[in-house]
Amino acid sequence: MRTVKGPTDHVVVVGAGLGGLSAAMRLAGARRRVTLLEREDRPGGRAGLVELAAPDGAGTYRFDNGPTVLTMPDLIEDCFDALGESMGDWLQLEPVAPLYRSLHADGSRIDVHADPVAMAEELRQVCGPAEAAGFERYVEFVTKLYRYEMSDFIDRNIDSPLDLLTPNLARLAGIGAFRRLAPKVGQYLKDDRTQRLFSFQAMYAGLSPYDALAIYAVIAYMDSVAGVFFPKGGMHAVPLAMAGAAEKHGVDLRYGTTVTRVEHRGGRAVAVHTSTGERIAADVVVLNPDLPVAQRELLGRNPWSIRRLRYSPSCFLLLAGSRRRYDTGAHHTIHFGRAWREVFDELGSGRLMSDPSVLVTNPTRSDPSLAPEGREIYYTLFPVPNLDADLDWVTLAPRYREHVLETLEARGYDGFGDAIEVEDVTTPLDWAARGMERGAPFAAAHTFLQTGPFRPRNIWGENVVFTGSGTQPGVGVPMVLVSGRLAAERVLGVDPGYRSRARR
């Protein structure tokens, strides 16, 4: 494994997102002096926070404005372990049940459970015994997929395609992991509803289920088998806890500090410069901003390997503080439209979905303290094209907001618009303004040539390391946490204690 060259005594980490925090905690645990620079006034990066006061002075709505689905909490726990801390002393996680509720155009409902036995029984009741038996075989498939894929293809630094030549590569090929996801799911599940329910996760990888490789069914394992959790205080509680533990162990965490460039000579970084004119010398620089943005704006580079990248769709996000509660939903509710393959074709061609499938998260079901007493938070996410599409979001945003409200009301949220007290809207233009290339919060899509060793590498020059969703292993909270560990290993070498901790 390639590691940085030269001294590593002082590491400057740019960006206190989950990847930057994961790296900083491990580096601090290895007794490196770590300076962590964050332009915002709080940690989190994409796992951000929006606070809006209720108009009647009754209290404050606290919205997560990034990821809402938390899986694989052992990856968070390992960050605290690296400091000798217990995650439970810093963060309270509770399982979400059901993991998701899916509502379908025919009026039917399927709840997703982490227990495969309970899930099989749900499908037996809703879809029949054949579908339940198919699900049991599907669980066997994704469990093997996770076992073969995690250690060799996700949870390690990859320098070359040759690094993939392990026995697990043959095992993955043998179970059909390199076929397309939707047909692979269709081998096990025959009901249109369950096929959607166990393939929509490809959207997290920035692809249609008809384009994504079956290896991305591993995402279904991470939530539908391993479980979904929610932190007390919302998703933003995760970076807050990580930052607190990092500071306790000596990380110099500076908020409100914008890095404008990395000073490098002949491929070696020697310092970072801030917007106030400060120069901070560094032995190693770890960059957590979106990798294409970090390359272009901080390193002054725009290589073909970055220019060629294809990006995921974006999303229109409406955060609504409401006076109304709807009993048909759950913490996470997916509303599937009648159309399926057609809407992915629309997204791929730069058009808005005509019959969208949408995610509505209602976190106050798990933590009522996130809103004033008796009120609710709704996080409504509509997939839309990224900024490569010819869409003018300055003029489109107000009209699309009305489309969102009309769609929600048609799908059972009666009077949704009238019940909104406060709201916050994020369009692709807003994602871009927050530093996400092409306004794509799911980063570069996981096409075959942008996966594994073909994804932008996490090391450049002698001593610059990248972390976050733009580099290896990729998109999603678990992957970003892993990226922080991989970044730290580029500095420290392979963590000899990680495997034993992971097996506990």
PDB file of N, CA, C and O in Angstrom, residues 423-495:
ATOM      1  N   GLU A 423     -39.873  26.566   6.616  1.00  0.00           N
ATOM      2  CA  GLU A 423     -39.351  25.653   5.604  1.00  0.00           C
ATOM      3  C   GLU A 423     -37.987  26.108   5.130  1.00  0.00           C
ATOM      4  O   GLU A 423     -37.583  27.266   5.282  1.00  0.00           O
ATOM      5  N   ASP A 424     -37.279  25.150   4.524  1.00  0.00           N
ATOM      6  CA  ASP A 424     -35.977  25.418   3.913  1.00  0.00           C
ATOM      7  C   ASP A 424     -35.894  24.567   2.653  1.00  0.00           C
ATOM      8  O   ASP A 424     -36.179  23.366   2.690  1.00  0.00           O
ATOM      9  N   VAL A 425     -35.526  25.196   1.546  1.00  0.00           N
ATOM     10  CA  VAL A 425     -35.476  24.512   0.249  1.00  0.00           C
ATOM     11  C   VAL A 425     -34.034  24.470  -0.233  1.00  0.00           C
ATOM     12  O   VAL A 425     -33.301  25.458  -0.145  1.00  0.00           O
ATOM     13  N   THR A 426     -33.623  23.311  -0.754  1.00  0.00           N
ATOM     14  CA  THR A 426     -32.309  23.151  -1.358  1.00  0.00           C
ATOM     15  C   THR A 426     -32.479  22.624  -2.776  1.00  0.00           C
ATOM     16  O   THR A 426     -33.093  21.575  -2.983  1.00  0.00           O
ATOM     17  N   THR A 427     -31.941  23.351  -3.745  1.00  0.00           N
ATOM     18  CA  THR A 427     -31.963  22.946  -5.146  1.00  0.00           C
ATOM     19  C   THR A 427     -30.549  22.538  -5.565  1.00  0.00           C
ATOM     20  O   THR A 427     -29.586  22.737  -4.812  1.00  0.00           O
ATOM     21  N   PRO A 428     -30.384  22.004  -6.777  1.00  0.00           N
ATOM     22  CA  PRO A 428     -29.027  21.705  -7.243  1.00  0.00           C
ATOM     23  C   PRO A 428     -28.086  22.912  -7.192  1.00  0.00           C
ATOM     24  O   PRO A 428     -26.892  22.741  -6.904  1.00  0.00           O
ATOM     25  N   LEU A 429     -28.599  24.101  -7.438  1.00  0.00           N
ATOM     26  CA  LEU A 429     -27.747  25.294  -7.327  1.00  0.00           C
ATOM     27  C   LEU A 429     -27.242  25.487  -5.906  1.00  0.00           C
ATOM     28  O   LEU A 429     -26.094  25.891  -5.689  1.00  0.00           O
ATOM     29  N   ASP A 430     -28.089  25.202  -4.936  1.00  0.00           N
ATOM     30  CA  ASP A 430     -27.677  25.347  -3.529  1.00  0.00           C
ATOM     31  C   ASP A 430     -26.640  24.291  -3.157  1.00  0.00           C
ATOM     32  O   ASP A 430     -25.684  24.584  -2.430  1.00  0.00           O
ATOM     33  N   TRP A 431     -26.820  23.042  -3.638  1.00  0.00           N
ATOM     34  CA  TRP A 431     -25.812  22.022  -3.356  1.00  0.00           C
ATOM     35  C   TRP A 431     -24.467  22.458  -3.927  1.00  0.00           C
ATOM     36  O   TRP A 431     -23.420  22.297  -3.282  1.00  0.00           O
ATOM     37  N   ALA A 432     -24.482  23.022  -5.145  1.00  0.00           N
ATOM     38  CA  ALA A 432     -23.232  23.477  -5.757  1.00  0.00           C
ATOM     39  C   ALA A 432     -22.603  24.600  -4.945  1.00  0.00           C
ATOM     40  O   ALA A 432     -21.376  24.644  -4.768  1.00  0.00           O
ATOM     41  N   ALA A 433     -23.432  25.505  -4.435  1.00  0.00           N
ATOM     42  CA  ALA A 433     -22.910  26.618  -3.625  1.00  0.00           C
ATOM     43  C   ALA A 433     -22.274  26.119  -2.338  1.00  0.00           C
ATOM     44  O   ALA A 433     -21.411  26.795  -1.765  1.00  0.00           O
ATOM     45  N   ARG A 434     -22.671  24.928  -1.890  1.00  0.00           N
ATOM     46  CA  ARG A 434     -22.084  24.333  -0.687  1.00  0.00           C
ATOM     47  C   ARG A 434     -20.840  23.506  -1.000  1.00  0.00           C
ATOM     48  O   ARG A 434     -20.306  22.828  -0.118  1.00  0.00           O
ATOM     49  N   GLY A 435     -20.400  23.531  -2.256  1.00  0.00           N
ATOM     50  CA  GLY A 435     -19.146  22.888  -2.609  1.00  0.00           C
ATOM     51  C   GLY A 435     -19.275  21.519  -3.225  1.00  0.00           C
ATOM     52  O   GLY A 435     -18.295  20.769  -3.266  1.00  0.00           O
ATOM     53  N   MET A 436     -20.466  21.170  -3.747  1.00  0.00           N
ATOM     54  CA  MET A 436     -20.677  19.854  -4.340  1.00  0.00           C
ATOM     55  C   MET A 436     -20.675  19.977  -5.859  1.00  0.00           C
ATOM     56  O   MET A 436     -21.515  20.671  -6.436  1.00  0.00           O
ATOM     57  N   GLU A 437     -19.724  19.329  -6.480  1.00  0.00           N
ATOM     58  CA  GLU A 437     -19.553  19.413  -7.926  1.00  0.00           C
ATOM     59  C   GLU A 437     -20.836  19.038  -8.655  1.00  0.00           C
ATOM     60  O   GLU A 437     -21.492  18.049  -8.333  1.00  0.00           O
ATOM     61  N   ARG A 438     -21.210  19.879  -9.637  1.00  0.00           N
ATOM     62  CA  ARG A 438     -22.414  19.711 -10.464  1.00  0.00           C
ATOM     63  C   ARG A 438     -23.698  19.744  -9.629  1.00  0.00           C
ATOM     64  O   ARG A 438     -24.737  19.268 -10.082  1.00  0.00           O
ATOM     65  N   GLY A 439     -23.604  20.234  -8.404  1.00  0.00           N
ATOM     66  CA  GLY A 439     -24.788  20.236  -7.550  1.00  0.00           C
ATOM     67  C   GLY A 439     -25.281  18.851  -7.230  1.00  0.00           C
ATOM     68  O   GLY A 439     -26.487  18.627  -7.042  1.00  0.00           O
ATOM     69  N   ALA A 440     -24.347  17.891  -7.124  1.00  0.00           N
ATOM     70  CA  ALA A 440     -24.690  16.482  -6.923  1.00  0.00           C
ATOM     71  C   ALA A 440     -24.270  16.033  -5.529  1.00  0.00           C
ATOM     72  O   ALA A 440     -23.101  15.703  -5.311  1.00  0.00           O
ATOM     73  N   PRO A 441     -25.182  15.996  -4.574  1.00  0.00           N
ATOM     74  CA  PRO A 441     -24.804  15.582  -3.213  1.00  0.00           C
ATOM     75  C   PRO A 441     -24.360  14.134  -3.110  1.00  0.00           C
ATOM     76  O   PRO A 441     -23.720  13.751  -2.135  1.00  0.00           O
ATOM     77  N   PHE A 442     -24.682  13.305  -4.131  1.00  0.00           N
ATOM     78  CA  PHE A 442     -24.247  11.911  -4.120  1.00  0.00           C
ATOM     79  C   PHE A 442     -22.952  11.717  -4.917  1.00  0.00           C
ATOM     80  O   PHE A 442     -22.564  10.581  -5.212  1.00  0.00           O
ATOM     81  N   ALA A 443     -22.307  12.839  -5.288  1.00  0.00           N
ATOM     82  CA  ALA A 443     -20.958  12.830  -5.873  1.00  0.00           C
ATOM     83  C   ALA A 443     -20.911  12.102  -7.210  1.00  0.00           C
ATOM     84  O   ALA A 443     -21.929  11.926  -7.886  1.00  0.00           O
ATOM     85  N   ALA A 444     -19.698  11.688  -7.609  1.00  0.00           N
ATOM     86  CA  ALA A 444     -19.520  10.986  -8.877  1.00  0.00           C
ATOM     87  C   ALA A 444     -20.253   9.650  -8.825  1.00  0.00           C
ATOM     88  O   ALA A 444     -20.178   8.918  -7.834  1.00  0.00           O
ATOM     89  N   ALA A 445     -20.971   9.337  -9.905  1.00  0.00           N
ATOM     90  CA  ALA A 445     -21.751   8.101  -9.948  1.00  0.00           C
ATOM     91  C   ALA A 445     -20.835   6.884  -9.921  1.00  0.00           C
ATOM     92  O   ALA A 445     -19.702   6.932 -10.398  1.00  0.00           O
ATOM     93  N   HIS A 446     -21.354   5.790  -9.367  1.00  0.00           N
ATOM     94  CA  HIS A 446     -20.571   4.555  -9.267  1.00  0.00           C
ATOM     95  C   HIS A 446     -20.756   3.695 -10.524  1.00  0.00           C
ATOM     96  O   HIS A 446     -21.191   2.544 -10.437  1.00  0.00           O
ATOM     97  N   THR A 447     -20.418   4.268 -11.675  1.00  0.00           N
ATOM     98  CA  THR A 447     -20.345   3.453 -12.873  1.00  0.00           C
ATOM     99  C   THR A 447     -19.155   2.502 -12.738  1.00  0.00           C
ATOM    100  O   THR A 447     -18.298   2.679 -11.863  1.00  0.00           O
ATOM    101  N   PHE A 448     -19.065   1.513 -13.631  1.00  0.00           N
ATOM    102  CA  PHE A 448     -17.972   0.546 -13.526  1.00  0.00           C
ATOM    103  C   PHE A 448     -16.622   1.250 -13.542  1.00  0.00           C
ATOM    104  O   PHE A 448     -15.724   0.924 -12.754  1.00  0.00           O
ATOM    105  N   LEU A 449     -16.465   2.243 -14.431  1.00  0.00           N
ATOM    106  CA  LEU A 449     -15.176   2.932 -14.558  1.00  0.00           C
ATOM    107  C   LEU A 449     -14.992   4.040 -13.535  1.00  0.00           C
ATOM    108  O   LEU A 449     -14.040   4.830 -13.628  1.00  0.00           O
ATOM    109  N   GLN A 450     -15.902   4.104 -12.564  1.00  0.00           N
ATOM    110  CA  GLN A 450     -15.750   5.048 -11.455  1.00  0.00           C
ATOM    111  C   GLN A 450     -15.924   4.330 -10.120  1.00  0.00           C
ATOM    112  O   GLN A 450     -16.351   4.916  -9.132  1.00  0.00           O
ATOM    113  N   THR A 451     -15.587   3.049 -10.123  1.00  0.00           N
ATOM    114  CA  THR A 451     -15.742   2.199  -8.947  1.00  0.00           C
ATOM    115  C   THR A 451     -14.398   1.568  -8.592  1.00  0.00           C
ATOM    116  O   THR A 451     -13.588   1.291  -9.474  1.00  0.00           O
ATOM    117  N   GLY A 452     -14.169   1.339  -7.295  1.00  0.00           N
ATOM    118  CA  GLY A 452     -12.958   0.649  -6.858  1.00  0.00           C
ATOM    119  C   GLY A 452     -11.703   1.369  -7.318  1.00  0.00           C
ATOM    120  O   GLY A 452     -11.551   2.585  -7.100  1.00  0.00           O
ATOM    121  N   PRO A 453     -10.786   0.683  -7.994  1.00  0.00           N
ATOM    122  CA  PRO A 453      -9.519   1.301  -8.371  1.00  0.00           C
ATOM    123  C   PRO A 453      -9.678   2.367  -9.448  1.00  0.00           C
ATOM    124  O   PRO A 453      -8.742   3.139  -9.702  1.00  0.00           O
ATOM    125  N   PHE A 454     -10.868   2.428 -10.095  1.00  0.00           N
ATOM    126  CA  PHE A 454     -11.094   3.409 -11.150  1.00  0.00           C
ATOM    127  C   PHE A 454     -11.702   4.705 -10.607  1.00  0.00           C
ATOM    128  O   PHE A 454     -11.830   5.679 -11.352  1.00  0.00           O
ATOM    129  N   ARG A 455     -12.083   4.702  -9.340  1.00  0.00           N
ATOM    130  CA  ARG A 455     -12.577   5.931  -8.723  1.00  0.00           C
ATOM    131  C   ARG A 455     -11.366   6.814  -8.393  1.00  0.00           C
ATOM    132  O   ARG A 455     -10.259   6.298  -8.192  1.00  0.00           O
ATOM    133  N   PRO A 456     -11.525   8.145  -8.356  1.00  0.00           N
ATOM    134  CA  PRO A 456     -10.371   8.986  -8.039  1.00  0.00           C
ATOM    135  C   PRO A 456      -9.656   8.508  -6.778  1.00  0.00           C
ATOM    136  O   PRO A 456     -10.284   8.241  -5.749  1.00  0.00           O
ATOM    137  N   ARG A 457      -8.351   8.403  -6.868  1.00  0.00           N
ATOM    138  CA  ARG A 457      -7.564   7.879  -5.752  1.00  0.00           C
ATOM    139  C   ARG A 457      -7.511   8.878  -4.607  1.00  0.00           C
ATOM    140  O   ARG A 457      -7.691  10.073  -4.790  1.00  0.00           O
ATOM    141  N   ASN A 458      -7.202   8.337  -3.446  1.00  0.00           N
ATOM    142  CA  ASN A 458      -7.218   9.180  -2.249  1.00  0.00           C
ATOM    143  C   ASN A 458      -5.828   9.682  -1.861  1.00  0.00           C
ATOM    144  O   ASN A 458      -5.636  10.133  -0.723  1.00  0.00           O
ATOM    145  N   ILE A 459      -4.868   9.638  -2.781  1.00  0.00           N
ATOM    146  CA  ILE A 459      -3.538  10.172  -2.489  1.00  0.00           C
ATOM    147  C   ILE A 459      -3.002  10.863  -3.739  1.00  0.00           C
ATOM    148  O   ILE A 459      -3.204  10.387  -4.861  1.00  0.00           O
ATOM    149  N   TRP A 460      -2.361  12.020  -3.536  1.00  0.00           N
ATOM    150  CA  TRP A 460      -1.785  12.771  -4.645  1.00  0.00           C
ATOM    151  C   TRP A 460      -0.426  13.317  -4.206  1.00  0.00           C
ATOM    152  O   TRP A 460      -0.261  13.766  -3.065  1.00  0.00           O
ATOM    153  N   GLY A 461       0.503  13.285  -5.146  1.00  0.00           N
ATOM    154  CA  GLY A 461       1.827  13.797  -4.833  1.00  0.00           C
ATOM    155  C   GLY A 461       2.456  13.015  -3.698  1.00  0.00           C
ATOM    156  O   GLY A 461       2.206  11.831  -3.512  1.00  0.00           O
ATOM    157  N   GLU A 462       3.273  13.709  -2.927  1.00  0.00           N
ATOM    158  CA  GLU A 462       3.987  13.039  -1.845  1.00  0.00           C
ATOM    159  C   GLU A 462       3.189  12.943  -0.555  1.00  0.00           C
ATOM    160  O   GLU A 462       3.374  12.010   0.215  1.00  0.00           O
ATOM    161  N   ASN A 463       2.293  13.919  -0.332  1.00  0.00           N
ATOM    162  CA  ASN A 463       1.719  13.982   1.021  1.00  0.00           C
ATOM    163  C   ASN A 463       0.351  14.650   1.080  1.00  0.00           C
ATOM    164  O   ASN A 463      -0.005  15.233   2.106  1.00  0.00           O
ATOM    165  N   VAL A 464      -0.423  14.565   0.004  1.00  0.00           N
ATOM    166  CA  VAL A 464      -1.802  15.050   0.018  1.00  0.00           C
ATOM    167  C   VAL A 464      -2.730  13.842  -0.063  1.00  0.00           C
ATOM    168  O   VAL A 464      -2.572  12.981  -0.926  1.00  0.00           O
ATOM    169  N   VAL A 465      -3.695  13.793   0.856  1.00  0.00           N
ATOM    170  CA  VAL A 465      -4.619  12.664   0.950  1.00  0.00           C
ATOM    171  C   VAL A 465      -6.043  13.211   0.897  1.00  0.00           C
ATOM    172  O   VAL A 465      -6.328  14.270   1.456  1.00  0.00           O
ATOM    173  N   PHE A 466      -6.936  12.471   0.225  1.00  0.00           N
ATOM    174  CA  PHE A 466      -8.331  12.872   0.121  1.00  0.00           C
ATOM    175  C   PHE A 466      -9.217  11.930   0.939  1.00  0.00           C
ATOM    176  O   PHE A 466      -8.912  10.745   1.090  1.00  0.00           O
ATOM    177  N   THR A 467     -10.307  12.483   1.412  1.00  0.00           N
ATOM    178  CA  THR A 467     -11.326  11.677   2.066  1.00  0.00           C
ATOM    179  C   THR A 467     -12.688  12.212   1.638  1.00  0.00           C
ATOM    180  O   THR A 467     -12.798  13.279   1.046  1.00  0.00           O
ATOM    181  N   GLY A 468     -13.748  11.453   1.919  1.00  0.00           N
ATOM    182  CA  GLY A 468     -15.083  11.881   1.520  1.00  0.00           C
ATOM    183  C   GLY A 468     -15.641  11.026   0.403  1.00  0.00           C
ATOM    184  O   GLY A 468     -15.027  10.068  -0.056  1.00  0.00           O
ATOM    185  N   SER A 469     -16.841  11.396  -0.076  1.00  0.00           N
ATOM    186  CA  SER A 469     -17.566  10.554  -1.026  1.00  0.00           C
ATOM    187  C   SER A 469     -17.013  10.615  -2.442  1.00  0.00           C
ATOM    188  O   SER A 469     -17.336   9.763  -3.268  1.00  0.00           O
ATOM    189  N   GLY A 470     -16.169  11.608  -2.754  1.00  0.00           N
ATOM    190  CA  GLY A 470     -15.634  11.728  -4.100  1.00  0.00           C
ATOM    191  C   GLY A 470     -14.491  10.793  -4.394  1.00  0.00           C
ATOM    192  O   GLY A 470     -14.092  10.636  -5.546  1.00  0.00           O
ATOM    193  N   THR A 471     -13.947  10.161  -3.364  1.00  0.00           N
ATOM    194  CA  THR A 471     -12.809   9.268  -3.545  1.00  0.00           C
ATOM    195  C   THR A 471     -13.214   7.849  -3.152  1.00  0.00           C
ATOM    196  O   THR A 471     -14.399   7.541  -2.982  1.00  0.00           O
ATOM    197  N   GLN A 472     -12.246   6.955  -3.004  1.00  0.00           N
ATOM    198  CA  GLN A 472     -12.528   5.569  -2.617  1.00  0.00           C
ATOM    199  C   GLN A 472     -12.899   5.506  -1.130  1.00  0.00           C
ATOM    200  O   GLN A 472     -12.330   6.253  -0.338  1.00  0.00           O
ATOM    201  N   PRO A 473     -13.871   4.675  -0.708  1.00  0.00           N
ATOM    202  CA  PRO A 473     -14.625   3.733  -1.524  1.00  0.00           C
ATOM    203  C   PRO A 473     -15.878   4.307  -2.170  1.00  0.00           C
ATOM    204  O   PRO A 473     -16.437   3.690  -3.061  1.00  0.00           O
ATOM    205  N   GLY A 474     -16.384   5.497  -1.712  1.00  0.00           N
ATOM    206  CA  GLY A 474     -17.520   6.072  -2.407  1.00  0.00           C
ATOM    207  C   GLY A 474     -18.534   6.746  -1.514  1.00  0.00           C
ATOM    208  O   GLY A 474     -18.210   7.304  -0.464  1.00  0.00           O
ATOM    209  N   VAL A 475     -19.805   6.664  -1.942  1.00  0.00           N
ATOM    210  CA  VAL A 475     -20.888   7.491  -1.420  1.00  0.00           C
ATOM    211  C   VAL A 475     -21.621   6.800  -0.270  1.00  0.00           C
ATOM    212  O   VAL A 475     -21.751   5.580  -0.252  1.00  0.00           O
ATOM    213  N   GLY A 476     -22.140   7.605   0.644  1.00  0.00           N
ATOM    214  CA  GLY A 476     -22.941   7.099   1.755  1.00  0.00           C
ATOM    215  C   GLY A 476     -22.197   7.210   3.071  1.00  0.00           C
ATOM    216  O   GLY A 476     -20.962   7.208   3.095  1.00  0.00           O
ATOM    217  N   VAL A 477     -22.926   7.340   4.151  1.00  0.00           N
ATOM    218  CA  VAL A 477     -22.299   7.515   5.461  1.00  0.00           C
ATOM    219  C   VAL A 477     -21.304   6.404   5.780  1.00  0.00           C
ATOM    220  O   VAL A 477     -20.169   6.682   6.180  1.00  0.00           O
ATOM    221  N   PRO A 478     -21.649   5.110   5.617  1.00  0.00           N
ATOM    222  CA  PRO A 478     -20.641   4.081   5.923  1.00  0.00           C
ATOM    223  C   PRO A 478     -19.379   4.235   5.088  1.00  0.00           C
ATOM    224  O   PRO A 478     -18.258   4.117   5.603  1.00  0.00           O
ATOM    225  N   MET A 479     -19.531   4.492   3.784  1.00  0.00           N
ATOM    226  CA  MET A 479     -18.370   4.596   2.909  1.00  0.00           C
ATOM    227  C   MET A 479     -17.505   5.795   3.262  1.00  0.00           C
ATOM    228  O   MET A 479     -16.272   5.736   3.215  1.00  0.00           O
ATOM    229  N   VAL A 480     -18.135   6.899   3.619  1.00  0.00           N
ATOM    230  CA  VAL A 480     -17.378   8.099   3.975  1.00  0.00           C
ATOM    231  C   VAL A 480     -16.605   7.883   5.276  1.00  0.00           C
ATOM    232  O   VAL A 480     -15.453   8.320   5.410  1.00  0.00           O
ATOM    233  N   LEU A 481     -17.213   7.200   6.236  1.00  0.00           N
ATOM    234  CA  LEU A 481     -16.483   6.870   7.463  1.00  0.00           C
ATOM    235  C   LEU A 481     -15.288   5.976   7.160  1.00  0.00           C
ATOM    236  O   LEU A 481     -14.200   6.170   7.703  1.00  0.00           O
ATOM    237  N   VAL A 482     -15.492   4.992   6.272  1.00  0.00           N
ATOM    238  CA  VAL A 482     -14.376   4.143   5.859  1.00  0.00           C
ATOM    239  C   VAL A 482     -13.311   4.978   5.159  1.00  0.00           C
ATOM    240  O   VAL A 482     -12.117   4.783   5.370  1.00  0.00           O
ATOM    241  N   SER A 483     -13.732   5.945   4.343  1.00  0.00           N
ATOM    242  CA  SER A 483     -12.754   6.772   3.623  1.00  0.00           C
ATOM    243  C   SER A 483     -11.845   7.516   4.582  1.00  0.00           C
ATOM    244  O   SER A 483     -10.665   7.740   4.285  1.00  0.00           O
ATOM    245  N   GLY A 484     -12.376   7.908   5.735  1.00  0.00           N
ATOM    246  CA  GLY A 484     -11.539   8.571   6.729  1.00  0.00           C
ATOM    247  C   GLY A 484     -10.478   7.641   7.292  1.00  0.00           C
ATOM    248  O   GLY A 484      -9.338   8.035   7.521  1.00  0.00           O
ATOM    249  N   ARG A 485     -10.864   6.373   7.506  1.00  0.00           N
ATOM    250  CA  ARG A 485      -9.861   5.409   7.979  1.00  0.00           C
ATOM    251  C   ARG A 485      -8.819   5.135   6.911  1.00  0.00           C
ATOM    252  O   ARG A 485      -7.614   5.056   7.196  1.00  0.00           O
ATOM    253  N   LEU A 486      -9.256   5.007   5.659  1.00  0.00           N
ATOM    254  CA  LEU A 486      -8.307   4.765   4.575  1.00  0.00           C
ATOM    255  C   LEU A 486      -7.348   5.940   4.412  1.00  0.00           C
ATOM    256  O   LEU A 486      -6.152   5.753   4.143  1.00  0.00           O
ATOM    257  N   ALA A 487      -7.858   7.162   4.588  1.00  0.00           N
ATOM    258  CA  ALA A 487      -6.993   8.334   4.523  1.00  0.00           C
ATOM    259  C   ALA A 487      -5.957   8.301   5.637  1.00  0.00           C
ATOM    260  O   ALA A 487      -4.768   8.580   5.414  1.00  0.00           O
ATOM    261  N   ALA A 488      -6.389   7.951   6.844  1.00  0.00           N
ATOM    262  CA  ALA A 488      -5.450   7.872   7.965  1.00  0.00           C
ATOM    263  C   ALA A 488      -4.389   6.807   7.702  1.00  0.00           C
ATOM    264  O   ALA A 488      -3.213   6.987   8.060  1.00  0.00           O
ATOM    265  N   GLU A 489      -4.782   5.695   7.084  1.00  0.00           N
ATOM    266  CA  GLU A 489      -3.802   4.650   6.792  1.00  0.00           C
ATOM    267  C   GLU A 489      -2.791   5.075   5.734  1.00  0.00           C
ATOM    268  O   GLU A 489      -1.670   4.569   5.713  1.00  0.00           O
ATOM    269  N   ARG A 490      -3.160   6.006   4.857  1.00  0.00           N
ATOM    270  CA  ARG A 490      -2.177   6.547   3.921  1.00  0.00           C
ATOM    271  C   ARG A 490      -1.074   7.305   4.664  1.00  0.00           C
ATOM    272  O   ARG A 490       0.037   7.458   4.167  1.00  0.00           O
ATOM    273  N   VAL A 491      -1.385   7.782   5.856  1.00  0.00           N
ATOM    274  CA  VAL A 491      -0.415   8.504   6.673  1.00  0.00           C
ATOM    275  C   VAL A 491       0.322   7.559   7.618  1.00  0.00           C
ATOM    276  O   VAL A 491       1.546   7.615   7.761  1.00  0.00           O
ATOM    277  N   LEU A 492      -0.437   6.667   8.232  1.00  0.00           N
ATOM    278  CA  LEU A 492       0.092   5.857   9.334  1.00  0.00           C
ATOM    279  C   LEU A 492       0.516   4.451   8.924  1.00  0.00           C
ATOM    280  O   LEU A 492       1.201   3.768   9.690  1.00  0.00           O
ATOM    281  N   GLY A 493       0.107   4.014   7.730  1.00  0.00           N
ATOM    282  CA  GLY A 493       0.230   2.602   7.389  1.00  0.00           C
ATOM    283  C   GLY A 493      -1.005   1.858   7.868  1.00  0.00           C
ATOM    284  O   GLY A 493      -1.862   2.417   8.566  1.00  0.00           O
ATOM    285  N   VAL A 494      -1.115   0.601   7.505  1.00  0.00           N
ATOM    286  CA  VAL A 494      -2.291  -0.192   7.856  1.00  0.00           C
ATOM    287  C   VAL A 494      -2.438  -0.266   9.369  1.00  0.00           C
ATOM    288  O   VAL A 494      -1.475  -0.529  10.098  1.00  0.00           O
ATOM    289  N   ASP A 495      -3.654  -0.006   9.827  1.00  0.00           N
ATOM    290  CA  ASP A 495      -3.954  -0.037  11.263  1.00  0.00           C
ATOM    291  C   ASP A 495      -3.966  -1.491  11.732  1.00  0.00           C
ATOM    292  O   ASP A 495      -4.883  -2.246  11.399  1.00  0.00           O
TER     293      ASP A 495
END
